Amino acid sequence: MRSFLRWGYDVVGPVIYRLTGRRPWSFGYTAYKRQKIAECISQGPFDSARMPAGYGIRLDERIVEYPWFFSRLPTGPGALLDAGSILNYAFLLNHSRLDSKRVFISTLAPEAECFWSRSVSYVFEDLRKTCYRDGFFNWVVSLSTIEHIGMDNTMLYTADASKRESDRDAYLQAVAEFARVLKPGGTLYLSVPFGASRDHGWFQIFDAPMVDHLIEAFRPTRMTETHFRYQPDGWVLSSREQSRDATYFDIHQNRGFDSDFAAASRAVVCLELVK
């Protein structure tokens, strides 16, 4: 029954979302977003420099994060750690870039969906201290996750009162841990909301100095840094300078929407860090 209802929502949701004005987080938003992400990642390599006009309008940052990640992840076998359970969706786990990889998911608490039948391994733990041995993984991916580490995770992610924290530097421990579990030459794919630094309680926005501290904690041998910014007519390629004043629309704290109908982050930075 659950799978039938999910199928119905995936079919009907995007239609209702479009017909009712495409308001972020309204009925059908999640199904519509998933549909658009699936279309993008199935069309071949994502070219961030050639996003079409209106790309991802009124959608949150996943519409750039997922295509960016899959365009950078190489094919072939190896062990991949999803630090934060960002890949725990059937349409993502079915991607050809994951076909021959052993996928491990580490996250704070169990979720409604679990794909153990696809040989996905799950561990529930604090990403600042994982259970894996040194140099175990070829790749680690952590999209829009470390901004929550050391913050109040009882709001959405766990009932564990010990995770009601306020340590804005805790993300550095997680980054050092990602470096530890990667093989020499392994790659970390990481993204965070970027702009004017701000503590939202359950997450924080990273500014340029924080990104620099993150990079220093990992100590990459080489890296790429890609910025995206949301504008009223969709997502565009950006830079540190162009995104330095970006803010966040917090659906859990705001009433109504701003004039640009941003769904969440107004800018993100995507980092590819090689150990």
mmCIF file of C-alpha atoms in Angstrom:
data_model
loop_
_atom_site.group_PDB
_atom_site.id
_atom_site.type_symbol
_atom_site.label_atom_id
_atom_site.label_comp_id
_atom_site.label_asym_id
_atom_site.label_seq_id
_atom_site.Cartn_x
_atom_site.Cartn_y
_atom_site.Cartn_z
ATOM 1 C CA MET A 1 0.000 0.000 0.000
ATOM 2 C CA ARG A 2 2.811 2.437 0.883
ATOM 3 C CA SER A 3 4.498 1.872 -2.495
ATOM 4 C CA PHE A 4 1.171 2.414 -4.291
ATOM 5 C CA LEU A 5 0.556 5.678 -2.437
ATOM 6 C CA ARG A 6 4.109 6.784 -3.190
ATOM 7 C CA TRP A 7 3.600 6.015 -6.880
ATOM 8 C CA GLY A 8 0.342 8.012 -6.869
ATOM 9 C CA TYR A 9 2.022 10.975 -5.219
ATOM 10 C CA ASP A 10 4.931 10.878 -7.669
ATOM 11 C CA VAL A 11 2.489 10.961 -10.593
ATOM 12 C CA VAL A 12 -0.149 13.378 -9.309
ATOM 13 C CA GLY A 13 2.009 15.552 -7.055
ATOM 14 C CA PRO A 14 3.970 17.404 -9.763
ATOM 15 C CA VAL A 15 0.749 18.159 -11.661
ATOM 16 C CA ILE A 16 -0.962 19.626 -8.608
ATOM 17 C CA TYR A 17 2.192 21.543 -7.678
ATOM 18 C CA ARG A 18 2.271 23.244 -11.092
ATOM 19 C CA LEU A 19 -1.469 23.942 -11.140
ATOM 20 C CA THR A 20 -1.488 25.527 -7.681
ATOM 21 C CA GLY A 21 1.219 28.108 -8.341
ATOM 22 C CA ARG A 22 4.486 26.236 -7.686
ATOM 23 C CA ARG A 23 4.910 27.357 -4.116
ATOM 24 C CA PRO A 24 7.918 25.694 -2.417
ATOM 25 C CA TRP A 25 7.022 22.998 0.128
ATOM 26 C CA SER A 26 3.360 22.923 -0.936
ATOM 27 C CA PHE A 27 1.703 19.639 -1.929
ATOM 28 C CA GLY A 28 3.610 18.006 -4.769
ATOM 29 C CA TYR A 29 6.782 20.049 -4.292
ATOM 30 C CA THR A 30 8.953 17.096 -3.250
ATOM 31 C CA ALA A 31 7.723 14.898 -6.112
ATOM 32 C CA TYR A 32 8.214 17.722 -8.620
ATOM 33 C CA LYS A 33 11.747 18.379 -7.333
ATOM 34 C CA ARG A 34 12.603 14.689 -7.488
ATOM 35 C CA GLN A 35 11.298 14.568 -11.063
ATOM 36 C CA LYS A 36 13.456 17.504 -12.116
ATOM 37 C CA ILE A 37 16.574 16.102 -10.440
ATOM 38 C CA ALA A 38 16.016 12.723 -12.100
ATOM 39 C CA GLU A 39 15.652 14.400 -15.491
ATOM 40 C CA CYS A 40 18.882 16.331 -15.036
ATOM 41 C CA ILE A 41 21.073 13.474 -13.804
ATOM 42 C CA SER A 42 19.823 11.182 -16.576
ATOM 43 C CA GLN A 43 20.754 13.599 -19.363
ATOM 44 C CA GLY A 44 24.501 13.062 -19.205
ATOM 45 C CA PRO A 45 27.242 15.156 -17.547
ATOM 46 C CA PHE A 46 26.034 18.307 -15.832
ATOM 47 C CA ASP A 47 27.698 21.448 -17.180
ATOM 48 C CA SER A 48 27.471 24.088 -14.468
ATOM 49 C CA ALA A 49 28.636 26.756 -16.906
ATOM 50 C CA ARG A 50 25.740 26.076 -19.273
ATOM 51 C CA MET A 51 22.657 25.784 -17.119
ATOM 52 C CA PRO A 52 19.580 26.789 -19.119
ATOM 53 C CA ALA A 53 17.649 29.937 -18.276
ATOM 54 C CA GLY A 54 15.193 29.300 -15.465
ATOM 55 C CA TYR A 55 17.068 26.247 -14.215
ATOM 56 C CA GLY A 56 15.681 25.016 -10.893
ATOM 57 C CA ILE A 57 13.377 27.969 -10.396
ATOM 58 C CA ARG A 58 11.655 27.812 -6.978
ATOM 59 C CA LEU A 59 13.555 24.630 -6.092
ATOM 60 C CA ASP A 60 16.033 24.164 -3.261
ATOM 61 C CA GLU A 61 19.762 23.541 -3.620
ATOM 62 C CA ARG A 62 19.442 19.795 -4.275
ATOM 63 C CA ILE A 63 18.743 20.687 -7.905
ATOM 64 C CA VAL A 64 22.377 21.780 -8.280
ATOM 65 C CA GLU A 65 24.067 19.598 -5.641
ATOM 66 C CA TYR A 66 23.037 16.201 -7.018
ATOM 67 C CA PRO A 67 23.869 16.934 -10.679
ATOM 68 C CA TRP A 68 27.206 18.447 -9.617
ATOM 69 C CA PHE A 69 28.075 15.353 -7.563
ATOM 70 C CA PHE A 70 27.131 12.775 -10.212
ATOM 71 C CA SER A 71 28.995 14.731 -12.881
ATOM 72 C CA ARG A 72 32.185 14.532 -10.781
ATOM 73 C CA LEU A 73 31.939 10.968 -9.419
ATOM 74 C CA PRO A 74 33.898 8.541 -11.630
ATOM 75 C CA THR A 75 32.542 5.220 -12.859
ATOM 76 C CA GLY A 76 34.045 1.941 -11.686
ATOM 77 C CA PRO A 77 34.192 -0.095 -8.479
ATOM 78 C CA GLY A 78 35.172 1.040 -5.014
ATOM 79 C CA ALA A 79 33.750 1.893 -1.590
ATOM 80 C CA LEU A 80 31.671 5.047 -1.163
ATOM 81 C CA LEU A 81 30.531 6.592 2.109
ATOM 82 C CA ASP A 82 27.378 8.683 2.080
ATOM 83 C CA ALA A 83 27.936 10.801 5.196
ATOM 84 C CA GLY A 84 24.513 12.184 5.997
ATOM 85 C CA SER A 85 22.199 9.864 4.027
ATOM 86 C CA ILE A 86 21.879 12.213 1.083
ATOM 87 C CA LEU A 87 21.711 9.309 -1.407
ATOM 88 C CA ASN A 88 19.071 7.269 0.430
ATOM 89 C CA TYR A 89 16.509 7.420 -2.393
ATOM 90 C CA ALA A 90 15.798 4.734 -4.976
ATOM 91 C CA PHE A 91 16.123 7.023 -7.993
ATOM 92 C CA LEU A 92 19.589 8.123 -6.843
ATOM 93 C CA LEU A 93 20.874 4.692 -5.837
ATOM 94 C CA ASN A 94 19.862 3.484 -9.322
ATOM 95 C CA HIS A 95 22.263 5.927 -10.972
ATOM 96 C CA SER A 96 24.787 4.263 -13.279
ATOM 97 C CA ARG A 97 27.725 5.918 -11.467
ATOM 98 C CA LEU A 98 26.862 3.813 -8.387
ATOM 99 C CA ASP A 99 26.376 0.512 -10.231
ATOM 100 C CA SER A 100 29.636 -1.184 -9.252
ATOM 101 C CA LYS A 101 30.251 0.630 -5.969
ATOM 102 C CA ARG A 102 29.803 -0.595 -2.405
ATOM 103 C CA VAL A 103 27.614 2.067 -0.783
ATOM 104 C CA PHE A 104 27.740 2.732 2.958
ATOM 105 C CA ILE A 105 25.372 5.220 4.592
ATOM 106 C CA SER A 106 26.260 6.808 7.936
ATOM 107 C CA THR A 107 23.703 9.099 9.515
ATOM 108 C CA LEU A 108 22.444 10.165 12.917
ATOM 109 C CA ALA A 109 19.229 8.110 13.134
ATOM 110 C CA PRO A 110 17.161 5.574 11.141
ATOM 111 C CA GLU A 111 14.931 6.859 8.337
ATOM 112 C CA ALA A 112 11.642 5.580 6.927
ATOM 113 C CA GLU A 113 13.243 4.135 3.797
ATOM 114 C CA CYS A 114 15.988 1.511 3.831
ATOM 115 C CA PHE A 115 17.572 -0.170 0.803
ATOM 116 C CA TRP A 116 19.423 -3.078 2.397
ATOM 117 C CA SER A 117 18.025 -5.306 -0.396
ATOM 118 C CA ARG A 118 20.265 -3.318 -2.750
ATOM 119 C CA SER A 119 23.264 -4.170 -0.542
ATOM 120 C CA VAL A 120 23.437 -0.707 0.974
ATOM 121 C CA SER A 121 25.025 -0.800 4.441
ATOM 122 C CA TYR A 122 23.696 1.482 7.190
ATOM 123 C CA VAL A 123 25.383 2.760 10.345
ATOM 124 C CA PHE A 124 23.774 5.229 12.752
ATOM 125 C CA GLU A 125 26.446 7.357 14.368
ATOM 126 C CA ASP A 126 27.931 10.785 14.917
ATOM 127 C CA LEU A 127 29.961 11.765 11.855
ATOM 128 C CA ARG A 128 32.601 13.285 14.114
ATOM 129 C CA LYS A 129 33.601 9.788 15.189
ATOM 130 C CA THR A 130 32.758 7.050 12.700
ATOM 131 C CA CYS A 131 33.333 3.307 13.046
ATOM 132 C CA TYR A 132 35.402 2.854 9.876
ATOM 133 C CA ARG A 133 39.104 2.099 9.744
ATOM 134 C CA ASP A 134 41.689 4.475 8.283
ATOM 135 C CA GLY A 135 41.742 4.669 4.494
ATOM 136 C CA PHE A 136 38.678 2.477 3.942
ATOM 137 C CA PHE A 137 36.844 4.560 1.319
ATOM 138 C CA ASN A 138 37.584 5.638 -2.230
ATOM 139 C CA TRP A 139 34.978 8.384 -2.019
ATOM 140 C CA VAL A 140 33.016 10.249 0.644
ATOM 141 C CA VAL A 141 29.995 12.375 -0.245
ATOM 142 C CA SER A 142 28.429 14.760 2.264
ATOM 143 C CA LEU A 143 25.999 17.219 0.689
ATOM 144 C CA SER A 144 24.324 19.849 2.877
ATOM 145 C CA THR A 145 25.120 17.884 6.034
ATOM 146 C CA ILE A 146 28.019 19.321 8.027
ATOM 147 C CA GLU A 147 26.186 22.609 8.600
ATOM 148 C CA HIS A 148 24.011 20.602 11.031
ATOM 149 C CA ILE A 149 26.887 19.011 12.970
ATOM 150 C CA GLY A 150 27.202 20.460 16.469
ATOM 151 C CA MET A 151 23.865 22.267 16.102
ATOM 152 C CA ASP A 152 20.364 21.458 17.427
ATOM 153 C CA ASN A 153 19.522 18.213 15.641
ATOM 154 C CA THR A 154 16.513 17.454 17.874
ATOM 155 C CA MET A 155 14.325 19.744 15.795
ATOM 156 C CA LEU A 156 14.127 17.427 12.777
ATOM 157 C CA TYR A 157 16.536 14.501 12.919
ATOM 158 C CA THR A 158 16.591 12.780 16.315
ATOM 159 C CA ALA A 159 14.935 12.676 19.726
ATOM 160 C CA ASP A 160 18.337 12.253 21.403
ATOM 161 C CA ALA A 161 18.621 15.263 23.727
ATOM 162 C CA SER A 162 22.423 15.038 23.646
ATOM 163 C CA LYS A 163 22.252 16.249 20.038
ATOM 164 C CA ARG A 164 20.828 19.615 21.108
ATOM 165 C CA GLU A 165 24.151 21.415 20.719
ATOM 166 C CA SER A 166 25.542 24.815 19.852
ATOM 167 C CA ASP A 167 29.122 24.265 18.710
ATOM 168 C CA ARG A 168 29.747 26.162 15.488
ATOM 169 C CA ASP A 169 33.220 24.668 15.013
ATOM 170 C CA ALA A 170 32.122 21.029 15.313
ATOM 171 C CA TYR A 171 32.044 20.612 11.526
ATOM 172 C CA LEU A 172 35.862 20.672 11.530
ATOM 173 C CA GLN A 173 35.934 17.372 13.444
ATOM 174 C CA ALA A 174 33.730 15.745 10.811
ATOM 175 C CA VAL A 175 35.895 17.010 7.967
ATOM 176 C CA ALA A 176 39.021 15.627 9.648
ATOM 177 C CA GLU A 177 37.178 12.312 10.076
ATOM 178 C CA PHE A 178 36.297 12.233 6.367
ATOM 179 C CA ALA A 179 39.973 12.710 5.558
ATOM 180 C CA ARG A 180 40.916 9.889 7.922
ATOM 181 C CA VAL A 181 38.605 7.280 6.373
ATOM 182 C CA LEU A 182 39.578 8.152 2.785
ATOM 183 C CA LYS A 183 42.324 6.290 0.963
ATOM 184 C CA PRO A 184 45.300 8.347 -0.259
ATOM 185 C CA GLY A 185 44.074 9.858 -3.517
ATOM 186 C CA GLY A 186 40.447 9.433 -2.409
ATOM 187 C CA THR A 187 37.938 12.233 -2.932
ATOM 188 C CA LEU A 188 35.502 14.090 -0.697
ATOM 189 C CA TYR A 189 32.462 15.679 -2.373
ATOM 190 C CA LEU A 190 31.010 18.207 0.030
ATOM 191 C CA SER A 191 28.552 21.087 -0.081
ATOM 192 C CA VAL A 192 27.288 23.634 2.432
ATOM 193 C CA PRO A 193 25.011 26.701 2.340
ATOM 194 C CA PHE A 194 27.179 29.727 1.637
ATOM 195 C CA GLY A 195 26.848 33.464 2.185
ATOM 196 C CA ALA A 196 26.638 35.747 5.198
ATOM 197 C CA SER A 197 27.531 33.603 8.224
ATOM 198 C CA ARG A 198 24.535 32.985 10.477
ATOM 199 C CA ASP A 199 23.503 30.550 13.192
ATOM 200 C CA HIS A 200 19.952 29.321 12.508
ATOM 201 C CA GLY A 201 19.942 27.034 15.526
ATOM 202 C CA TRP A 202 19.449 23.770 13.653
ATOM 203 C CA PHE A 203 22.110 24.611 11.045
ATOM 204 C CA GLN A 204 24.496 27.404 10.061
ATOM 205 C CA ILE A 205 25.487 29.278 6.915
ATOM 206 C CA PHE A 206 29.169 29.170 5.962
ATOM 207 C CA ASP A 207 31.089 32.260 4.909
ATOM 208 C CA ALA A 208 34.481 32.358 3.148
ATOM 209 C CA PRO A 209 36.645 32.096 6.313
ATOM 210 C CA MET A 210 34.663 29.039 7.439
ATOM 211 C CA VAL A 211 35.158 27.397 4.046
ATOM 212 C CA ASP A 212 38.878 28.119 4.301
ATOM 213 C CA HIS A 213 38.976 26.509 7.752
ATOM 214 C CA LEU A 214 37.166 23.492 6.326
ATOM 215 C CA ILE A 215 39.730 23.144 3.546
ATOM 216 C CA GLU A 216 42.596 23.522 6.014
ATOM 217 C CA ALA A 217 41.124 20.750 8.189
ATOM 218 C CA PHE A 218 41.047 18.371 5.223
ATOM 219 C CA ARG A 219 44.434 19.403 3.775
ATOM 220 C CA PRO A 220 43.719 18.380 0.151
ATOM 221 C CA THR A 221 46.436 17.672 -2.384
ATOM 222 C CA ARG A 222 44.197 19.297 -4.980
ATOM 223 C CA MET A 223 40.666 20.667 -5.093
ATOM 224 C CA THR A 224 37.939 22.405 -7.055
ATOM 225 C CA GLU A 225 35.489 24.927 -5.618
ATOM 226 C CA THR A 226 32.191 25.613 -7.391
ATOM 227 C CA HIS A 227 29.584 28.147 -6.295
ATOM 228 C CA PHE A 228 25.904 28.341 -7.203
ATOM 229 C CA ARG A 229 23.451 31.103 -6.355
ATOM 230 C CA TYR A 230 19.681 31.236 -6.472
ATOM 231 C CA GLN A 231 18.045 34.192 -8.213
ATOM 232 C CA PRO A 232 14.354 34.935 -8.866
ATOM 233 C CA ASP A 233 14.687 33.307 -12.301
ATOM 234 C CA GLY A 234 16.536 30.191 -11.103
ATOM 235 C CA TRP A 235 19.991 28.871 -10.203
ATOM 236 C CA VAL A 236 23.171 30.221 -11.810
ATOM 237 C CA LEU A 237 26.905 29.666 -11.515
ATOM 238 C CA SER A 238 28.412 32.053 -8.978
ATOM 239 C CA SER A 239 31.589 32.851 -7.021
ATOM 240 C CA ARG A 240 32.658 33.670 -3.468
ATOM 241 C CA GLU A 241 32.323 37.361 -4.116
ATOM 242 C CA GLN A 242 28.962 37.135 -5.872
ATOM 243 C CA SER A 243 27.501 34.926 -3.139
ATOM 244 C CA ARG A 244 29.100 36.501 -0.063
ATOM 245 C CA ASP A 245 25.879 38.198 1.111
ATOM 246 C CA ALA A 246 23.516 35.303 0.345
ATOM 247 C CA THR A 247 20.902 34.318 2.928
ATOM 248 C CA TYR A 248 18.616 31.365 3.611
ATOM 249 C CA PHE A 249 14.848 31.007 3.530
ATOM 250 C CA ASP A 250 13.989 28.857 6.556
ATOM 251 C CA ILE A 251 10.572 27.274 6.035
ATOM 252 C CA HIS A 252 10.554 26.254 9.717
ATOM 253 C CA GLN A 253 10.915 29.816 10.964
ATOM 254 C CA ASN A 254 9.490 32.070 8.232
ATOM 255 C CA ARG A 255 5.864 32.810 7.529
ATOM 256 C CA GLY A 256 4.985 33.232 3.897
ATOM 257 C CA PHE A 257 7.591 33.476 1.141
ATOM 258 C CA ASP A 258 9.971 36.154 -0.044
ATOM 259 C CA SER A 259 9.521 37.733 -3.458
ATOM 260 C CA ASP A 260 12.071 35.398 -5.084
ATOM 261 C CA PHE A 261 10.263 32.288 -3.767
ATOM 262 C CA ALA A 262 13.552 30.765 -2.624
ATOM 263 C CA ALA A 263 12.934 27.327 -1.115
ATOM 264 C CA ALA A 264 16.000 27.192 1.158
ATOM 265 C CA SER A 265 19.643 28.201 0.496
ATOM 266 C CA ARG A 266 20.222 31.164 -1.752
ATOM 267 C CA ALA A 267 23.793 30.026 -2.372
ATOM 268 C CA VAL A 268 25.850 26.879 -1.945
ATOM 269 C CA VAL A 269 29.503 26.013 -2.362
ATOM 270 C CA CYS A 270 30.420 22.557 -3.707
ATOM 271 C CA LEU A 271 33.916 21.307 -2.912
ATOM 272 C CA GLU A 272 35.805 18.420 -4.496
ATOM 273 C CA LEU A 273 38.748 17.706 -2.194
ATOM 274 C CA VAL A 274 41.343 15.057 -3.058
ATOM 275 C CA LYS A 275 43.340 13.530 -0.204
#
